[in-house]
């Protein structure tokens, strides 16, 4: 009898210990943790919405999304940590050029998550992935893309005897712009741009004029920058481009999906058409994008399993489409470009398949490994490059 009781006790202890081990292993294998994301603008409600849905199925993970004033606040904080009372966020919404700007001053601001999320890189175009990379390492995921198009007030352009087919190159733009300015006695200008739009125009020109290499070497800077500067000066001299901070209408403009949405929401009788941006040369590159926004990881603690899980959840077609429909965020995920949703029409743009054109540009954009470095160079040297 004593022997039987001893055997039963041994069995009981064995099962108990194994049970504890299994119980412990269960929690070790499960992603968990508390994480905070800083976002501004439309990315705050979007990420907040996605986080709530995510947490419904991931009870051990808490994602808090906080609204900040602007991307500039995030940059200043990460560079200097100006407010010591504010806890470090786990991830932040930043453009690639801002990330690089911070990294040069404070390399410890971001976390290399290449090994944790490298599998996600194939979900995005190669050009977009390079906007979240520094020294070949991924620091986050793309949230949006910003393919650039030429947006034209078609009625106004036809009044002067032209169509979008007359704006194939920047030389064409100079010719047509000069004619419009002359015929209207200076009332109408083909392009009216503010400082930020001029920076974007310069970026487009540099991307079009650079050598075909995937890396834009510093030795190419001088000649390419000079040629881009010459085109902008010609546009200004021919009165095809007017730089002004005042809000005013022009016959055409360089725009993104955000601009298209804004124009579609206005109550006016204008009819717009979109086409690819003019090329630097006949038959040249017209597939150019601006910067998209990204979710960049700043969390430095040992456990980021829960945050990685959220990044993977965020990188799904369903969430990208939700961002487009509900928050007008043009997606960065390449698979969604083939979904029928991208045949959607917009009231102010007649029969143009705007989304289809934008997605084609995003897919065909040239890969430039150091694009963010180029953008920062243009921003830092704006006055000498473009002037007033």
GROMACS .gro file of C-alpha atoms in nm, residues 16-352:
model
  337
   16UNK     CA    1   0.238   1.909  -1.186
   17UNK     CA    2   0.592   2.004  -1.283
   18UNK     CA    3   0.531   1.933  -1.652
   19UNK     CA    4   0.212   2.133  -1.634
   20UNK     CA    5   0.398   2.433  -1.491
   21UNK     CA    6   0.659   2.397  -1.761
   22UNK     CA    7   0.395   2.389  -2.033
   23UNK     CA    8   0.213   2.683  -1.873
   24UNK     CA    9   0.535   2.886  -1.866
   25UNK     CA   10   0.622   2.786  -2.221
   26UNK     CA   11   0.278   2.900  -2.339
   27UNK     CA   12   0.342   3.257  -2.222
   28UNK     CA   13   0.699   3.260  -2.349
   29UNK     CA   14   0.582   3.167  -2.699
   30UNK     CA   15   0.297   3.419  -2.699
   31UNK     CA   16   0.367   3.776  -2.816
   32UNK     CA   17   0.301   4.027  -2.540
   33UNK     CA   18   0.387   4.375  -2.412
   34UNK     CA   19   0.274   4.737  -2.387
   35UNK     CA   20   0.372   4.975  -2.666
   36UNK     CA   21   0.311   5.339  -2.755
   37UNK     CA   22   0.297   5.484  -3.105
   38UNK     CA   23   0.327   5.855  -3.185
   39UNK     CA   24   0.139   5.975  -3.492
   40UNK     CA   25   0.021   6.302  -3.640
   41UNK     CA   26  -0.249   6.400  -3.888
   42UNK     CA   27  -0.460   6.132  -4.049
   43UNK     CA   28  -0.224   5.856  -3.931
   44UNK     CA   29  -0.345   5.901  -3.573
   45UNK     CA   30  -0.708   5.792  -3.629
   46UNK     CA   31  -0.599   5.527  -3.880
   47UNK     CA   32  -0.345   5.359  -3.652
   48UNK     CA   33  -0.576   5.396  -3.354
   49UNK     CA   34  -0.850   5.214  -3.542
   50UNK     CA   35  -0.616   4.934  -3.655
   51UNK     CA   36  -0.472   4.899  -3.302
   52UNK     CA   37  -0.818   4.852  -3.148
   53UNK     CA   38  -0.901   4.574  -3.394
   54UNK     CA   39  -0.562   4.415  -3.338
   55UNK     CA   40  -0.599   4.409  -2.958
   56UNK     CA   41  -0.936   4.234  -2.981
   57UNK     CA   42  -0.749   3.926  -3.105
   58UNK     CA   43  -0.426   3.977  -2.909
   59UNK     CA   44  -0.521   4.012  -2.545
   60UNK     CA   45  -0.161   4.006  -2.417
   61UNK     CA   46  -0.058   4.306  -2.628
   62UNK     CA   47  -0.150   4.669  -2.559
   63UNK     CA   48  -0.098   4.929  -2.831
   64UNK     CA   49  -0.161   5.293  -2.737
   65UNK     CA   50  -0.160   5.548  -3.020
   66UNK     CA   51  -0.088   5.907  -2.914
   67UNK     CA   52  -0.156   6.220  -3.119
   68UNK     CA   53   0.138   6.460  -3.157
   69UNK     CA   54   0.135   6.808  -3.309
   70UNK     CA   55   0.350   6.734  -3.610
   71UNK     CA   56   0.632   6.528  -3.754
   72UNK     CA   57   0.867   6.813  -3.662
   73UNK     CA   58   0.787   6.757  -3.293
   74UNK     CA   59   0.886   6.390  -3.326
   75UNK     CA   60   1.211   6.483  -3.501
   76UNK     CA   61   1.307   6.739  -3.237
   77UNK     CA   62   1.222   6.502  -2.954
   78UNK     CA   63   1.422   6.212  -3.094
   79UNK     CA   64   1.719   6.434  -3.170
   80UNK     CA   65   1.737   6.610  -2.836
   81UNK     CA   66   1.481   6.446  -2.607
   82UNK     CA   67   1.375   6.800  -2.516
   83UNK     CA   68   1.103   6.689  -2.275
   84UNK     CA   69   1.259   6.459  -2.019
   85UNK     CA   70   0.921   6.390  -1.856
   86UNK     CA   71   0.784   6.230  -2.172
   87UNK     CA   72   0.844   5.856  -2.206
   88UNK     CA   73   1.015   5.729  -2.519
   89UNK     CA   74   0.761   5.600  -2.773
   90UNK     CA   75   0.787   5.246  -2.911
   91UNK     CA   76   0.734   5.356  -3.270
   92UNK     CA   77   0.676   5.682  -3.456
   93UNK     CA   78   0.529   5.793  -3.788
   94UNK     CA   79   0.807   5.954  -3.992
   95UNK     CA   80   0.909   6.012  -4.351
   96UNK     CA   81   1.235   5.850  -4.456
   97UNK     CA   82   1.424   6.179  -4.487
   98UNK     CA   83   1.324   6.272  -4.132
   99UNK     CA   84   1.438   5.932  -4.006
  100UNK     CA   85   1.777   5.979  -4.173
  101UNK     CA   86   1.797   6.333  -4.036
  102UNK     CA   87   1.748   6.205  -3.679
  103UNK     CA   88   1.977   5.906  -3.729
  104UNK     CA   89   2.272   6.126  -3.823
  105UNK     CA   90   2.240   6.313  -3.491
  106UNK     CA   91   2.132   6.025  -3.269
  107UNK     CA   92   2.186   5.672  -3.400
  108UNK     CA   93   2.035   5.523  -3.085
  109UNK     CA   94   1.693   5.671  -3.158
  110UNK     CA   95   1.586   5.379  -3.377
  111UNK     CA   96   1.596   5.003  -3.357
  112UNK     CA   97   1.720   4.778  -3.633
  113UNK     CA   98   1.437   4.527  -3.685
  114UNK     CA   99   1.571   4.372  -4.004
  115UNK     CA  100   1.572   4.017  -3.866
  116UNK     CA  101   1.223   4.049  -3.718
  117UNK     CA  102   1.040   4.196  -4.019
  118UNK     CA  103   1.257   4.127  -4.325
  119UNK     CA  104   0.990   3.888  -4.454
  120UNK     CA  105   0.755   4.187  -4.493
  121UNK     CA  106   0.985   4.363  -4.741
  122UNK     CA  107   0.847   4.162  -5.035
  123UNK     CA  108   0.501   4.306  -4.963
  124UNK     CA  109   0.617   4.651  -5.075
  125UNK     CA  110   0.784   4.790  -5.385
  126UNK     CA  111   1.161   4.788  -5.363
  127UNK     CA  112   1.178   5.166  -5.392
  128UNK     CA  113   0.950   5.209  -5.088
  129UNK     CA  114   1.140   4.958  -4.876
  130UNK     CA  115   1.457   5.163  -4.921
  131UNK     CA  116   1.283   5.457  -4.754
  132UNK     CA  117   1.279   5.264  -4.425
  133UNK     CA  118   1.637   5.141  -4.457
  134UNK     CA  119   1.967   5.281  -4.335
  135UNK     CA  120   2.286   5.091  -4.421
  136UNK     CA  121   2.073   4.807  -4.565
  137UNK     CA  122   1.888   4.754  -4.234
  138UNK     CA  123   1.511   4.795  -4.196
  139UNK     CA  124   1.391   5.021  -3.915
  140UNK     CA  125   1.019   4.996  -3.981
  141UNK     CA  126   0.752   4.952  -4.247
  142UNK     CA  127   0.603   5.183  -4.511
  143UNK     CA  128   0.253   5.316  -4.433
  144UNK     CA  129   0.179   5.509  -4.749
  145UNK     CA  130   0.312   5.590  -5.096
  146UNK     CA  131   0.310   5.920  -5.278
  147UNK     CA  132   0.320   5.874  -5.658
  148UNK     CA  133   0.328   6.211  -5.836
  149UNK     CA  134   0.105   6.312  -6.129
  150UNK     CA  135   0.040   6.619  -6.339
  151UNK     CA  136  -0.307   6.754  -6.249
  152UNK     CA  137  -0.455   6.980  -6.518
  153UNK     CA  138  -0.756   7.212  -6.528
  154UNK     CA  139  -0.866   7.077  -6.864
  155UNK     CA  140  -1.118   7.349  -6.952
  156UNK     CA  141  -0.865   7.622  -6.886
  157UNK     CA  142  -0.593   7.449  -7.086
  158UNK     CA  143  -0.828   7.395  -7.383
  159UNK     CA  144  -0.920   7.766  -7.373
  160UNK     CA  145  -0.562   7.840  -7.470
  161UNK     CA  146  -0.561   7.577  -7.745
  162UNK     CA  147  -0.375   7.296  -7.567
  163UNK     CA  148  -0.438   6.950  -7.422
  164UNK     CA  149  -0.241   6.728  -7.185
  165UNK     CA  150  -0.069   6.577  -7.489
  166UNK     CA  151   0.114   6.910  -7.531
  167UNK     CA  152   0.285   6.870  -7.191
  168UNK     CA  153   0.506   6.566  -7.245
  169UNK     CA  154   0.840   6.726  -7.149
  170UNK     CA  155   0.955   7.016  -6.931
  171UNK     CA  156   1.056   7.195  -7.250
  172UNK     CA  157   0.692   7.163  -7.361
  173UNK     CA  158   0.586   7.308  -7.027
  174UNK     CA  159   0.810   7.612  -7.086
  175UNK     CA  160   0.661   7.670  -7.432
  176UNK     CA  161   0.297   7.623  -7.332
  177UNK     CA  162   0.341   7.816  -7.006
  178UNK     CA  163   0.493   8.112  -7.188
  179UNK     CA  164   0.202   8.119  -7.435
  180UNK     CA  165  -0.061   8.104  -7.159
  181UNK     CA  166   0.104   8.386  -6.966
  182UNK     CA  167   0.129   8.600  -7.281
  183UNK     CA  168  -0.226   8.535  -7.407
  184UNK     CA  169  -0.376   8.607  -7.063
  185UNK     CA  170  -0.164   8.920  -7.007
  186UNK     CA  171  -0.021   8.760  -6.697
  187UNK     CA  172  -0.357   8.664  -6.549
  188UNK     CA  173  -0.304   8.290  -6.582
  189UNK     CA  174   0.011   8.094  -6.501
  190UNK     CA  175   0.062   7.728  -6.585
  191UNK     CA  176   0.226   7.644  -6.251
  192UNK     CA  177   0.196   7.830  -5.919
  193UNK     CA  178   0.390   7.662  -5.641
  194UNK     CA  179   0.484   7.726  -5.281
  195UNK     CA  180   0.819   7.639  -5.127
  196UNK     CA  181   0.728   7.278  -5.040
  197UNK     CA  182   0.591   7.215  -5.390
  198UNK     CA  183   0.909   7.357  -5.544
  199UNK     CA  184   1.117   7.122  -5.332
  200UNK     CA  185   0.907   6.833  -5.463
  201UNK     CA  186   0.951   6.958  -5.820
  202UNK     CA  187   1.327   6.969  -5.772
  203UNK     CA  188   1.320   6.614  -5.633
  204UNK     CA  189   1.129   6.498  -5.942
  205UNK     CA  190   1.382   6.661  -6.176
  206UNK     CA  191   1.680   6.509  -5.996
  207UNK     CA  192   1.521   6.162  -6.010
  208UNK     CA  193   1.463   6.210  -6.383
  209UNK     CA  194   1.806   6.351  -6.464
  210UNK     CA  195   2.026   6.119  -6.257
  211UNK     CA  196   2.223   5.836  -6.415
  212UNK     CA  197   2.049   5.500  -6.437
  213UNK     CA  198   2.245   5.362  -6.141
  214UNK     CA  199   2.046   5.249  -5.837
  215UNK     CA  200   2.280   5.449  -5.615
  216UNK     CA  201   2.308   5.824  -5.676
  217UNK     CA  202   2.677   5.886  -5.621
  218UNK     CA  203   2.797   6.218  -5.484
  219UNK     CA  204   3.004   6.262  -5.801
  220UNK     CA  205   2.677   6.290  -5.994
  221UNK     CA  206   2.540   6.562  -5.768
  222UNK     CA  207   2.691   6.868  -5.932
  223UNK     CA  208   2.593   6.796  -6.292
  224UNK     CA  209   2.247   6.663  -6.206
  225UNK     CA  210   2.167   6.942  -5.961
  226UNK     CA  211   2.287   7.202  -6.213
  227UNK     CA  212   2.063   7.061  -6.487
  228UNK     CA  213   1.761   7.051  -6.253
  229UNK     CA  214   1.831   7.409  -6.146
  230UNK     CA  215   1.852   7.516  -6.511
  231UNK     CA  216   1.508   7.368  -6.588
  232UNK     CA  217   1.348   7.548  -6.292
  233UNK     CA  218   1.513   7.876  -6.390
  234UNK     CA  219   1.380   7.833  -6.745
  235UNK     CA  220   1.031   7.767  -6.613
  236UNK     CA  221   1.049   8.085  -6.405
  237UNK     CA  222   1.200   8.297  -6.684
  238UNK     CA  223   0.935   8.184  -6.934
  239UNK     CA  224   0.660   8.261  -6.678
  240UNK     CA  225   0.555   7.895  -6.677
  241UNK     CA  226   0.627   7.879  -6.302
  242UNK     CA  227   0.547   8.132  -6.034
  243UNK     CA  228   0.667   8.074  -5.678
  244UNK     CA  229   0.425   8.214  -5.423
  245UNK     CA  230   0.309   8.131  -5.072
  246UNK     CA  231  -0.034   8.281  -5.148
  247UNK     CA  232  -0.315   8.038  -5.217
  248UNK     CA  233  -0.403   8.082  -5.583
  249UNK     CA  234  -0.525   7.876  -5.877
  250UNK     CA  235  -0.306   7.770  -6.164
  251UNK     CA  236  -0.375   7.589  -6.489
  252UNK     CA  237  -0.183   7.279  -6.376
  253UNK     CA  238   0.008   7.142  -6.081
  254UNK     CA  239   0.207   6.848  -5.954
  255UNK     CA  240  -0.010   6.646  -5.719
  256UNK     CA  241  -0.054   6.329  -5.516
  257UNK     CA  242  -0.358   6.129  -5.413
  258UNK     CA  243  -0.416   6.375  -5.128
  259UNK     CA  244  -0.442   6.665  -5.376
  260UNK     CA  245  -0.683   6.468  -5.594
  261UNK     CA  246  -0.911   6.405  -5.296
  262UNK     CA  247  -0.906   6.774  -5.202
  263UNK     CA  248  -0.994   6.883  -5.557
  264UNK     CA  249  -1.274   6.626  -5.577
  265UNK     CA  250  -1.424   6.762  -5.255
  266UNK     CA  251  -1.448   7.119  -5.381
  267UNK     CA  252  -1.779   7.245  -5.518
  268UNK     CA  253  -1.682   7.393  -5.852
  269UNK     CA  254  -1.750   7.337  -6.220
  270UNK     CA  255  -1.390   7.253  -6.308
  271UNK     CA  256  -1.297   6.931  -6.478
  272UNK     CA  257  -0.951   6.795  -6.416
  273UNK     CA  258  -0.742   6.537  -6.596
  274UNK     CA  259  -0.433   6.363  -6.470
  275UNK     CA  260  -0.132   6.233  -6.655
  276UNK     CA  261   0.224   6.139  -6.571
  277UNK     CA  262   0.459   6.425  -6.488
  278UNK     CA  263   0.651   6.570  -6.785
  279UNK     CA  264   0.980   6.402  -6.868
  280UNK     CA  265   1.319   6.572  -6.865
  281UNK     CA  266   1.380   6.442  -7.217
  282UNK     CA  267   1.164   6.294  -7.492
  283UNK     CA  268   1.083   5.936  -7.388
  284UNK     CA  269   1.236   5.994  -7.043
  285UNK     CA  270   1.126   5.875  -6.701
  286UNK     CA  271   0.778   5.987  -6.590
  287UNK     CA  272   0.731   5.739  -6.304
  288UNK     CA  273   0.828   5.939  -5.997
  289UNK     CA  274   0.707   5.938  -5.636
  290UNK     CA  275   0.749   6.171  -5.344
  291UNK     CA  276   0.804   6.053  -4.990
  292UNK     CA  277   0.557   5.826  -4.819
  293UNK     CA  278   0.512   5.801  -4.443
  294UNK     CA  279   0.648   5.510  -4.240
  295UNK     CA  280   0.609   5.350  -3.899
  296UNK     CA  281   0.960   5.346  -3.754
  297UNK     CA  282   1.055   5.140  -3.446
  298UNK     CA  283   1.216   5.323  -3.153
  299UNK     CA  284   1.153   5.065  -2.878
  300UNK     CA  285   1.482   4.965  -2.714
  301UNK     CA  286   1.363   4.706  -2.458
  302UNK     CA  287   1.448   4.339  -2.502
  303UNK     CA  288   1.091   4.232  -2.575
  304UNK     CA  289   0.938   4.371  -2.894
  305UNK     CA  290   0.746   4.058  -2.993
  306UNK     CA  291   0.411   4.229  -2.948
  307UNK     CA  292   0.513   4.529  -3.156
  308UNK     CA  293   0.646   4.307  -3.434
  309UNK     CA  294   0.315   4.120  -3.431
  310UNK     CA  295   0.135   4.453  -3.477
  311UNK     CA  296   0.360   4.552  -3.768
  312UNK     CA  297   0.277   4.225  -3.941
  313UNK     CA  298  -0.094   4.277  -3.878
  314UNK     CA  299  -0.071   4.631  -4.013
  315UNK     CA  300   0.096   4.502  -4.333
  316UNK     CA  301  -0.217   4.331  -4.464
  317UNK     CA  302  -0.422   4.420  -4.771
  318UNK     CA  303  -0.737   4.457  -4.561
  319UNK     CA  304  -0.587   4.732  -4.345
  320UNK     CA  305  -0.432   4.907  -4.645
  321UNK     CA  306  -0.768   4.919  -4.823
  322UNK     CA  307  -0.934   5.044  -4.505
  323UNK     CA  308  -0.675   5.323  -4.490
  324UNK     CA  309  -0.753   5.421  -4.847
  325UNK     CA  310  -1.132   5.412  -4.811
  326UNK     CA  311  -1.171   5.569  -4.469
  327UNK     CA  312  -0.865   5.792  -4.431
  328UNK     CA  313  -0.752   5.866  -4.791
  329UNK     CA  314  -0.410   5.714  -4.727
  330UNK     CA  315  -0.265   5.590  -5.055
  331UNK     CA  316  -0.131   5.241  -4.973
  332UNK     CA  317   0.226   5.122  -4.993
  333UNK     CA  318   0.139   4.749  -5.020
  334UNK     CA  319   0.198   4.638  -5.378
  335UNK     CA  320  -0.071   4.365  -5.386
  336UNK     CA  321  -0.360   4.609  -5.335
  337UNK     CA  322  -0.276   4.790  -5.659
  338UNK     CA  323  -0.432   4.501  -5.852
  339UNK     CA  324  -0.762   4.504  -5.664
  340UNK     CA  325  -1.071   4.621  -5.854
  341UNK     CA  326  -1.111   4.909  -5.611
  342UNK     CA  327  -0.840   5.082  -5.811
  343UNK     CA  328  -1.083   5.140  -6.100
  344UNK     CA  329  -1.270   5.390  -5.880
  345UNK     CA  330  -1.366   5.718  -6.048
  346UNK     CA  331  -1.372   6.067  -5.897
  347UNK     CA  332  -1.633   6.328  -5.986
  348UNK     CA  333  -1.390   6.606  -6.073
  349UNK     CA  334  -1.173   6.382  -6.292
  350UNK     CA  335  -1.416   6.262  -6.558
  351UNK     CA  336  -1.332   5.911  -6.677
  352UNK     CA  337  -0.971   5.909  -6.560
   0.00000   0.00000   0.00000
